[in-house]
PDB file of C-alpha atoms in Angstrom:
ATOM      1  CA  UNK C   1     -23.431   6.666  47.354  1.00 83.00           C
ATOM      2  CA  UNK C   2     -26.614   4.997  46.214  1.00 91.00           C
ATOM      3  CA  UNK C   3     -28.987   4.023  49.032  1.00 95.00           C
ATOM      4  CA  UNK C   4     -32.188   1.996  48.763  1.00 96.00           C
ATOM      5  CA  UNK C   5     -34.973   1.351  51.262  1.00 98.00           C
ATOM      6  CA  UNK C   6     -37.918  -1.006  50.943  1.00 98.00           C
ATOM      7  CA  UNK C   7     -41.305  -0.149  52.421  1.00 98.00           C
ATOM      8  CA  UNK C   8     -44.659  -1.861  52.547  1.00 96.00           C
ATOM      9  CA  UNK C   9     -46.887  -4.062  54.668  1.00 95.00           C
ATOM     10  CA  UNK C  10     -45.312  -6.741  56.776  1.00 95.00           C
ATOM     11  CA  UNK C  11     -48.436  -8.878  56.714  1.00 98.00           C
ATOM     12  CA  UNK C  12     -50.639  -9.648  53.728  1.00 98.00           C
ATOM     13  CA  UNK C  13     -53.646 -11.926  53.519  1.00 98.00           C
ATOM     14  CA  UNK C  14     -53.802 -14.757  50.998  1.00 98.00           C
ATOM     15  CA  UNK C  15     -55.232 -13.807  47.601  1.00 98.00           C
ATOM     16  CA  UNK C  16     -54.394 -10.132  48.122  1.00 98.00           C
ATOM     17  CA  UNK C  17     -51.924  -8.104  46.073  1.00 98.00           C
ATOM     18  CA  UNK C  18     -48.630  -7.282  47.721  1.00 98.00           C
ATOM     19  CA  UNK C  19     -47.239  -3.847  46.989  1.00 98.00           C
ATOM     20  CA  UNK C  20     -43.683  -2.930  47.995  1.00 98.00           C
ATOM     21  CA  UNK C  21     -41.961   0.333  47.216  1.00 98.00           C
ATOM     22  CA  UNK C  22     -38.255   0.972  46.972  1.00 97.00           C
ATOM     23  CA  UNK C  23     -37.128   4.537  47.598  1.00 96.00           C
ATOM     24  CA  UNK C  24     -33.592   5.393  46.618  1.00 94.00           C
ATOM     25  CA  UNK C  25     -31.181   8.285  46.665  1.00 92.00           C
ATOM     26  CA  UNK C  26     -27.874   9.013  45.032  1.00 85.00           C
ATOM     27  CA  UNK C  27     -29.015   8.197  41.504  1.00 76.00           C
ATOM     28  CA  UNK C  28     -32.076   8.361  39.320  1.00 66.00           C
ATOM     29  CA  UNK C  29     -34.052   5.527  37.837  1.00 61.00           C
ATOM     30  CA  UNK C  30     -33.054   6.788  34.429  1.00 61.00           C
ATOM     31  CA  UNK C  31     -29.415   5.999  35.191  1.00 72.00           C
ATOM     32  CA  UNK C  32     -28.270   3.625  32.493  1.00 75.00           C
ATOM     33  CA  UNK C  33     -25.956   1.807  34.864  1.00 82.00           C
ATOM     34  CA  UNK C  34     -28.555  -0.202  36.716  1.00 92.00           C
ATOM     35  CA  UNK C  35     -31.319  -2.702  36.580  1.00 95.00           C
ATOM     36  CA  UNK C  36     -33.688  -1.715  39.384  1.00 95.00           C
ATOM     37  CA  UNK C  37     -34.552  -5.096  40.760  1.00 97.00           C
ATOM     38  CA  UNK C  38     -36.598  -7.073  43.225  1.00 98.00           C
ATOM     39  CA  UNK C  39     -35.204 -10.230  44.806  1.00 98.00           C
ATOM     40  CA  UNK C  40     -36.661 -12.291  47.619  1.00 98.00           C
ATOM     41  CA  UNK C  41     -35.552 -15.028  49.980  1.00 98.00           C
ATOM     42  CA  UNK C  42     -38.173 -17.374  51.417  1.00 98.00           C
ATOM     43  CA  UNK C  43     -37.292 -18.933  54.760  1.00 97.00           C
ATOM     44  CA  UNK C  44     -34.773 -21.714  54.351  1.00 97.00           C
ATOM     45  CA  UNK C  45     -34.452 -21.172  50.599  1.00 97.00           C
ATOM     46  CA  UNK C  46     -32.114 -19.454  48.187  1.00 97.00           C
ATOM     47  CA  UNK C  47     -32.452 -15.948  46.880  1.00 97.00           C
ATOM     48  CA  UNK C  48     -34.981 -15.703  44.053  1.00 98.00           C
ATOM     49  CA  UNK C  49     -34.834 -13.036  41.367  1.00 98.00           C
ATOM     50  CA  UNK C  50     -38.296 -11.654  40.707  1.00 98.00           C
ATOM     51  CA  UNK C  51     -37.906  -8.924  38.135  1.00 98.00           C
ATOM     52  CA  UNK C  52     -36.338  -5.635  37.162  1.00 98.00           C
ATOM     53  CA  UNK C  53     -36.924  -2.374  35.353  1.00 96.00           C
ATOM     54  CA  UNK C  54     -34.303  -0.318  33.566  1.00 92.00           C
ATOM     55  CA  UNK C  55     -33.607   3.309  32.749  1.00 86.00           C
ATOM     56  CA  UNK C  56     -35.979   3.376  29.801  1.00 89.00           C
ATOM     57  CA  UNK C  57     -38.828   1.687  31.648  1.00 92.00           C
ATOM     58  CA  UNK C  58     -38.392  -1.730  30.092  1.00 94.00           C
ATOM     59  CA  UNK C  59     -39.188  -4.542  32.503  1.00 97.00           C
ATOM     60  CA  UNK C  60     -38.251  -8.203  32.827  1.00 98.00           C
ATOM     61  CA  UNK C  61     -39.845 -10.825  35.053  1.00 98.00           C
ATOM     62  CA  UNK C  62     -39.054 -14.276  36.319  1.00 98.00           C
ATOM     63  CA  UNK C  63     -40.975 -16.773  34.162  1.00 97.00           C
ATOM     64  CA  UNK C  64     -42.294 -18.474  37.269  1.00 96.00           C
ATOM     65  CA  UNK C  65     -43.740 -15.218  38.590  1.00 97.00           C
ATOM     66  CA  UNK C  66     -44.486 -13.329  35.408  1.00 95.00           C
ATOM     67  CA  UNK C  67     -48.223 -13.893  35.511  1.00 96.00           C
ATOM     68  CA  UNK C  68     -48.447 -12.341  38.987  1.00 98.00           C
ATOM     69  CA  UNK C  69     -45.712  -9.690  38.950  1.00 98.00           C
ATOM     70  CA  UNK C  70     -45.494  -6.122  37.794  1.00 98.00           C
ATOM     71  CA  UNK C  71     -42.846  -3.460  38.415  1.00 98.00           C
ATOM     72  CA  UNK C  72     -43.419   0.224  37.882  1.00 96.00           C
ATOM     73  CA  UNK C  73     -41.401   3.321  38.607  1.00 93.00           C
ATOM     74  CA  UNK C  74     -42.037   6.914  39.610  1.00 91.00           C
ATOM     75  CA  UNK C  75     -39.112   8.958  38.376  1.00 87.00           C
ATOM     76  CA  UNK C  76     -40.364  12.086  40.157  1.00 88.00           C
ATOM     77  CA  UNK C  77     -40.126  10.338  43.535  1.00 91.00           C
ATOM     78  CA  UNK C  78     -37.056   8.142  42.901  1.00 91.00           C
ATOM     79  CA  UNK C  79     -39.153   5.078  43.594  1.00 94.00           C
ATOM     80  CA  UNK C  80     -39.973   1.780  41.968  1.00 96.00           C
ATOM     81  CA  UNK C  81     -42.725  -0.521  43.077  1.00 98.00           C
ATOM     82  CA  UNK C  82     -43.321  -4.252  43.022  1.00 98.00           C
ATOM     83  CA  UNK C  83     -46.825  -5.641  42.681  1.00 98.00           C
ATOM     84  CA  UNK C  84     -47.362  -9.342  43.348  1.00 98.00           C
ATOM     85  CA  UNK C  85     -50.923 -10.527  42.973  1.00 98.00           C
ATOM     86  CA  UNK C  86     -52.784 -13.526  44.372  1.00 98.00           C
ATOM     87  CA  UNK C  87     -50.259 -14.096  47.129  1.00 98.00           C
ATOM     88  CA  UNK C  88     -50.112 -17.352  49.058  1.00 98.00           C
ATOM     89  CA  UNK C  89     -48.151 -18.374  52.155  1.00 98.00           C
ATOM     90  CA  UNK C  90     -45.408 -19.519  49.761  1.00 97.00           C
ATOM     91  CA  UNK C  91     -44.775 -15.858  49.002  1.00 98.00           C
ATOM     92  CA  UNK C  92     -43.634 -15.305  52.581  1.00 98.00           C
ATOM     93  CA  UNK C  93     -40.074 -14.039  52.300  1.00 98.00           C
ATOM     94  CA  UNK C  94     -37.636 -11.238  52.910  1.00 98.00           C
ATOM     95  CA  UNK C  95     -37.969  -8.935  49.932  1.00 98.00           C
ATOM     96  CA  UNK C  96     -35.013  -6.878  48.709  1.00 98.00           C
ATOM     97  CA  UNK C  97     -34.788  -4.078  46.217  1.00 98.00           C
ATOM     98  CA  UNK C  98     -31.485  -3.531  44.514  1.00 97.00           C
ATOM     99  CA  UNK C  99     -29.715  -1.548  41.853  1.00 95.00           C
ATOM    100  CA  UNK C 100     -27.613  -4.093  40.031  1.00 94.00           C
ATOM    101  CA  UNK C 101     -25.379  -4.029  36.997  1.00 91.00           C
ATOM    102  CA  UNK C 102     -26.284  -7.503  35.777  1.00 93.00           C
ATOM    103  CA  UNK C 103     -29.823  -8.552  35.096  1.00 95.00           C
ATOM    104  CA  UNK C 104     -31.087 -11.431  37.252  1.00 95.00           C
ATOM    105  CA  UNK C 105     -28.412 -10.937  39.909  1.00 94.00           C
ATOM    106  CA  UNK C 106     -29.233 -12.662  43.184  1.00 95.00           C
ATOM    107  CA  UNK C 107     -26.135 -11.686  45.122  1.00 93.00           C
ATOM    108  CA  UNK C 108     -24.355  -8.372  45.534  1.00 90.00           C
ATOM    109  CA  UNK C 109     -21.520  -7.704  43.111  1.00 91.00           C
ATOM    110  CA  UNK C 110     -19.070  -4.854  42.922  1.00 90.00           C
ATOM    111  CA  UNK C 111     -20.963  -1.779  41.874  1.00 88.00           C
ATOM    112  CA  UNK C 112     -24.337  -3.104  43.038  1.00 92.00           C
ATOM    113  CA  UNK C 113     -26.435  -1.627  45.801  1.00 94.00           C
ATOM    114  CA  UNK C 114     -29.027  -3.432  47.872  1.00 97.00           C
ATOM    115  CA  UNK C 115     -31.616  -2.385  50.393  1.00 97.00           C
ATOM    116  CA  UNK C 116     -31.688  -3.977  53.812  1.00 97.00           C
ATOM    117  CA  UNK C 117     -34.720  -6.102  52.995  1.00 98.00           C
ATOM    118  CA  UNK C 118     -38.196  -6.212  54.433  1.00 98.00           C
ATOM    119  CA  UNK C 119     -40.025  -9.215  55.851  1.00 98.00           C
ATOM    120  CA  UNK C 120     -43.375  -9.999  54.297  1.00 98.00           C
ATOM    121  CA  UNK C 121     -45.590 -12.681  55.756  1.00 98.00           C
ATOM    122  CA  UNK C 122     -48.635 -14.012  53.963  1.00 98.00           C
ATOM    123  CA  UNK C 123     -51.149 -15.308  56.453  1.00 97.00           C
ATOM    124  CA  UNK C 124     -54.821 -15.066  57.225  1.00 96.00           C
TER     125      UNK C 124
END
């Protein structure tokens, strides 16, 4: 059973870079089954796909966030990390990491695995 857990700061100041790490077990990031993804949900809004990285290290990003987003992975630690630069209060959201079988998924599907989510607030 694949399990994922997000970790990182709950509060970030505007203009800083947000860094969130997803630690998983039950698979490796080189598994060809999954896109290792980050999705977020701002308060009162729909889920927003942010980006993903696959088994070979290729990455994809939302066009609206591409200039500020980077995803990396550490295969030795079974982790992948989201970096979001120049954050503003509009980046306040619950952030989820997920292992999904379809790129750009914003809702769990059969065969997908999601973390519980972590609240991030951007405020001075």
